[in-house]
CSV table of C-alpha atoms in Angstrom, one decimal:
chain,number,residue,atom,x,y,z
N,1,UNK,CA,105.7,113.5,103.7
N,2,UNK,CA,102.6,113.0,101.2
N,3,UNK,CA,101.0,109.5,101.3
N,4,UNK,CA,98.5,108.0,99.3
N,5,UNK,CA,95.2,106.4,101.4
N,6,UNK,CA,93.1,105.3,99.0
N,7,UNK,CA,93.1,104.6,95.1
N,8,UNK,CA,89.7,105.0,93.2
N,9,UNK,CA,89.0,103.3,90.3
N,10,UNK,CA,86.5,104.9,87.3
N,11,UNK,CA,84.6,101.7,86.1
N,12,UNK,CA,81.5,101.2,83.9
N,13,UNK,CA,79.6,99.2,87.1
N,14,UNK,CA,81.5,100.3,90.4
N,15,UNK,CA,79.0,97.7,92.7
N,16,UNK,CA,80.4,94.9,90.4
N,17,UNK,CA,83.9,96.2,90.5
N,18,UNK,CA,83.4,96.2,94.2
N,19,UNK,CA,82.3,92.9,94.2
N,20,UNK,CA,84.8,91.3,92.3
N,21,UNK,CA,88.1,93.2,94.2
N,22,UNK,CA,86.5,91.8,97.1
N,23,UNK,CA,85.8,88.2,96.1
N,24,UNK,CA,89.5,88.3,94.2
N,25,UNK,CA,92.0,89.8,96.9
N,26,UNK,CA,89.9,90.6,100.2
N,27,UNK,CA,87.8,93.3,101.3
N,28,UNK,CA,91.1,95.3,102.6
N,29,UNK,CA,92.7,96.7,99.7
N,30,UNK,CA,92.2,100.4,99.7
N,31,UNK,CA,90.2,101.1,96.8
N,32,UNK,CA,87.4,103.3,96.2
N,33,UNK,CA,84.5,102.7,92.9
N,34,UNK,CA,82.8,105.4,90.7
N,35,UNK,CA,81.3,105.7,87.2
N,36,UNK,CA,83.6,106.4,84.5
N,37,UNK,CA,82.4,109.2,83.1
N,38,UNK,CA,85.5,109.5,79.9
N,39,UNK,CA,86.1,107.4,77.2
N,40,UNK,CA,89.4,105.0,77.2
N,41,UNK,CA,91.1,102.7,75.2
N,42,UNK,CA,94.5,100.1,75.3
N,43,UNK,CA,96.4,100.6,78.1
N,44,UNK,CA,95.4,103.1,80.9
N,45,UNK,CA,99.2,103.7,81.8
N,46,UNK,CA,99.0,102.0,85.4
N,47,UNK,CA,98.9,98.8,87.4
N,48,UNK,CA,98.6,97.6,91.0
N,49,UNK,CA,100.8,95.5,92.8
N,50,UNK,CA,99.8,92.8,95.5
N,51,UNK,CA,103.0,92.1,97.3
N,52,UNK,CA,103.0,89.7,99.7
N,53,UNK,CA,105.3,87.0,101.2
N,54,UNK,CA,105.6,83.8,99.4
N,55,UNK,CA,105.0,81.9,96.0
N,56,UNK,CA,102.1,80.0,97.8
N,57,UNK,CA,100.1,83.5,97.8
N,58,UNK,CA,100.9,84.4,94.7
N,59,UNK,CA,99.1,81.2,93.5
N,60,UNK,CA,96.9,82.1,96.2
N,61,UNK,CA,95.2,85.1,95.4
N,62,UNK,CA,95.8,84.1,91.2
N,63,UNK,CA,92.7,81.1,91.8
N,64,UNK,CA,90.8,83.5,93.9
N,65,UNK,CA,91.1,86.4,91.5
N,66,UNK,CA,90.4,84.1,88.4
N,67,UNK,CA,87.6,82.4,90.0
N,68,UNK,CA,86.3,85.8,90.3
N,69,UNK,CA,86.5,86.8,86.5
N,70,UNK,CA,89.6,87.9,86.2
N,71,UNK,CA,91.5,87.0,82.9
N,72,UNK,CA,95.5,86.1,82.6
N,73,UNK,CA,98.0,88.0,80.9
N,74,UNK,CA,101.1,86.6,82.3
N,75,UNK,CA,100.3,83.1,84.6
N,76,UNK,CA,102.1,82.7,87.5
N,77,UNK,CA,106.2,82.3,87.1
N,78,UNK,CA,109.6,82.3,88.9
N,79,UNK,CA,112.5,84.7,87.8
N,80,UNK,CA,115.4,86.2,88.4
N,81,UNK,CA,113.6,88.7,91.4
N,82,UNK,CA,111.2,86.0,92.6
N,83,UNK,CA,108.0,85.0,91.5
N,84,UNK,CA,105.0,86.8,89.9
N,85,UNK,CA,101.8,86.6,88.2
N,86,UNK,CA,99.1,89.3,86.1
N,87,UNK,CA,95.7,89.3,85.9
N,88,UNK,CA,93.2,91.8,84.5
N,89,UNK,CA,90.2,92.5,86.2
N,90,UNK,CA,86.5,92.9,84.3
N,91,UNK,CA,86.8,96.4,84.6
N,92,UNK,CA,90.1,96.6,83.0
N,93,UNK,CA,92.4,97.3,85.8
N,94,UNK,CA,95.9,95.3,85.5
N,95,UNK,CA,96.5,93.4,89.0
N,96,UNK,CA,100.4,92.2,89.5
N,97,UNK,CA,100.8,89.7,92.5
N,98,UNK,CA,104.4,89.0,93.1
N,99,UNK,CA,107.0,87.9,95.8
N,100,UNK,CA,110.6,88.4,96.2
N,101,UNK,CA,111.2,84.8,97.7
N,102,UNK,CA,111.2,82.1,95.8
N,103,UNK,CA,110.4,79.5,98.4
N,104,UNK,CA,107.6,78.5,100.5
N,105,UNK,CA,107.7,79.0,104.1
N,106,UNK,CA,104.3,78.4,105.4
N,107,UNK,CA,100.7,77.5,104.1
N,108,UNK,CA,99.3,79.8,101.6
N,109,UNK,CA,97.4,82.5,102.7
N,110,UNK,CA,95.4,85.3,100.5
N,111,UNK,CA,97.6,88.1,102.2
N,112,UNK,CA,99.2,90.6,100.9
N,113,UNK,CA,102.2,93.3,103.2
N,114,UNK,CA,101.8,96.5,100.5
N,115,UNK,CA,99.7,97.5,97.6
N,116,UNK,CA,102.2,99.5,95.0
N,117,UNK,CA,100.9,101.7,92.7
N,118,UNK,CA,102.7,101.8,89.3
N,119,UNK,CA,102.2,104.6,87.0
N,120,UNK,CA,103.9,104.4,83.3
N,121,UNK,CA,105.1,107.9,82.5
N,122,UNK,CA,107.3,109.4,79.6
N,123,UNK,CA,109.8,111.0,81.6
N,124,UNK,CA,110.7,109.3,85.0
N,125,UNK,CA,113.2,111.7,85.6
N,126,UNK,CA,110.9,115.0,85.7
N,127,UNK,CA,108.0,112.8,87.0
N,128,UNK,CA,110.6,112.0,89.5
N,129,UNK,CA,111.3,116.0,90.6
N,130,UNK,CA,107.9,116.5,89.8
N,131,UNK,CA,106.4,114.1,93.0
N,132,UNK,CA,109.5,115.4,94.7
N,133,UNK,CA,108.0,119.3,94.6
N,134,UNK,CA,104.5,118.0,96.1
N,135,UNK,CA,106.1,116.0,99.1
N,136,UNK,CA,107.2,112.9,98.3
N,137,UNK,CA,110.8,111.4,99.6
N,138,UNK,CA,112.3,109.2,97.0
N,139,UNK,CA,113.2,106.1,98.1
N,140,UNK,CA,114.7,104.1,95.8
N,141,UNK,CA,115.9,106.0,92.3
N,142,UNK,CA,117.4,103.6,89.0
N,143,UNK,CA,118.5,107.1,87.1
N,144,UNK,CA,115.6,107.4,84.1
N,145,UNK,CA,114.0,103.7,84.5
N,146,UNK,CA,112.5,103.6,87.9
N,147,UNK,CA,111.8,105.4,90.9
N,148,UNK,CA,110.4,104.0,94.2
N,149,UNK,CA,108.8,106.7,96.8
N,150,UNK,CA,108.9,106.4,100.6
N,151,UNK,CA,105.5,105.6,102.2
N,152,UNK,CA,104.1,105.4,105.9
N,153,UNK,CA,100.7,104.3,104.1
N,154,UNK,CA,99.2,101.0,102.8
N,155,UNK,CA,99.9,102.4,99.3
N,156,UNK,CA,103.1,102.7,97.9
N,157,UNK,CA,103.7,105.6,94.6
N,158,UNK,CA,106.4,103.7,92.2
N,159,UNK,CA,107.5,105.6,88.4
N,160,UNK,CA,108.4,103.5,85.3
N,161,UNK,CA,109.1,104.1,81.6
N,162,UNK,CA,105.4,103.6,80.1
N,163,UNK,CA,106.7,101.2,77.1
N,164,UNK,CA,108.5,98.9,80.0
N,165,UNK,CA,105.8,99.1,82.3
N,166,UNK,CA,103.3,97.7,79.4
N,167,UNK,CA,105.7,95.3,79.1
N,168,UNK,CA,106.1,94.2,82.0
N,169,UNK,CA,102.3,93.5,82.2
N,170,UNK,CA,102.2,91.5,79.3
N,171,UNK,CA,100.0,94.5,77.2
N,172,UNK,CA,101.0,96.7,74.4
N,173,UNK,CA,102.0,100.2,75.4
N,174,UNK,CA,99.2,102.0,72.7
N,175,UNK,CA,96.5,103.9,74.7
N,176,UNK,CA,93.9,107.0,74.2
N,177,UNK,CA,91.3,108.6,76.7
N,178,UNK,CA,90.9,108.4,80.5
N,179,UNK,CA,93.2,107.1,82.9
N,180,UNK,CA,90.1,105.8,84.8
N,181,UNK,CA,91.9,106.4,87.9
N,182,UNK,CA,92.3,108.9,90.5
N,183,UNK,CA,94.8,108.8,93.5
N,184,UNK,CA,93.7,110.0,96.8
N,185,UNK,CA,95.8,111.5,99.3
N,186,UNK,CA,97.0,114.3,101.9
N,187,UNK,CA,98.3,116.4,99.4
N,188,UNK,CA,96.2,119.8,97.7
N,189,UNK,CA,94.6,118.6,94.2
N,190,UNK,CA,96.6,118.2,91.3
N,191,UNK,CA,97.2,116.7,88.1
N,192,UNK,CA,100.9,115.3,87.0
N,193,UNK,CA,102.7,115.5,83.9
N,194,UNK,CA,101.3,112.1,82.3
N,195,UNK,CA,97.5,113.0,83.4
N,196,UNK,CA,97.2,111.4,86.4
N,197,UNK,CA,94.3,113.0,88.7
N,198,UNK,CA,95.1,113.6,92.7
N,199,UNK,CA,92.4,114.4,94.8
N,200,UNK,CA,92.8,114.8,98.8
N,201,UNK,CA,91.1,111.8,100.6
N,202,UNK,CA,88.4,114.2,102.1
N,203,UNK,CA,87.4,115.4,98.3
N,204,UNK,CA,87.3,111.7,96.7
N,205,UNK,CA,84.9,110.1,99.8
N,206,UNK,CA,82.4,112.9,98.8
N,207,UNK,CA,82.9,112.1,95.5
């Protein structure tokens, strides 16, 4: 089964995209930092996902991220799956922190259980066969809106409908240039339907 290890981000200043990450949600999240070297503009056609175990967190890592720069685009809220928040980062990545329960059960705490990444494409349904052909094991499949891979990793691979996942950030879908991202795994190099870069993990820490 292909896993994702790490995700880098392309950012005008990686030491103060390091910085921030670190100061907003812990120095565990696997990321990686490098210069951007391609022009982009609106939305990059991705977001990370903080999940993590309680609406106290949520709040939790919200102040710490905000205190760090951050900027809101949806503040913290219950609905009908639990309760949520999104930030944007300096460099322009979109951050979701969220939690399925909609109660409390302990002090808040900045920790999070998985990191998903999100990727807005035009077709879930061949996006969905295409991550199929280079290993991975669908886990959860909603027929063309949204499709959930397996993972044995601290990363989890998730598919939506571009226009819903801008939504769903609180952004308009419009965007040109770089996706100012690259994915690193165990699979070979490769490059999906929507533009999204793969390198293997040994490729991107050389990088």
């Amino acid at each position: 089964m292909t896993n994702i290890d790490t995700i880098t981000l392309e950012v005008a200043d990686p030491a103060a995209a390091e910085r921030f990450h670190a100061a907003a949600f812990g120095p565990t999240v696997p990321l990686r930092f490098r210069a951007a070297q391609e022009p982009s503009t609106g939305f990059r056609g991705f977001t990370l996902s903080l999940v993590v175990a309680q609406p106290a967190d949520v709040d939790s890592l919200v102040g710490t991220a905000l205190e760090a720069g951050a900027t809101t685009l949806k503040a913290p809220a219950k609905s009908m799956w639990g309760y949520g928040a999104v930030v944007r980062s300096p460099d322009g990545t979109i951050w979701k922190i969220a939690t399925s329960a909609k109660k409390n059960t302990g002090p808040a705490t900045r920790e999070f259980g998985q990191v998903v990444l999100l990727l807005g494409v035009a077709d879930v349904a061949a996006s969905k066969k295409f991550y199929a052909d280079h290993g991975f094991t669908v886990g959860k499949s909603f027929g063309r809106m949204y499709v959930e891979f397996e993972s044995t990793s601290p990363v989890k691979l998730a598919l939506y409908r571009r226009k819903a996942l801008a939504k769903d950030a609180g952004v308009a879908p419009e965007g040109t240039g770089s996706h100012r991202l690259a994915v690193n795994g165990t699979a070979e190099p490769f490059t999906d339907p929507d533009g999204f870069a793969w390198e293997t993990t040994a490729t991107a820490e050389l990088s």
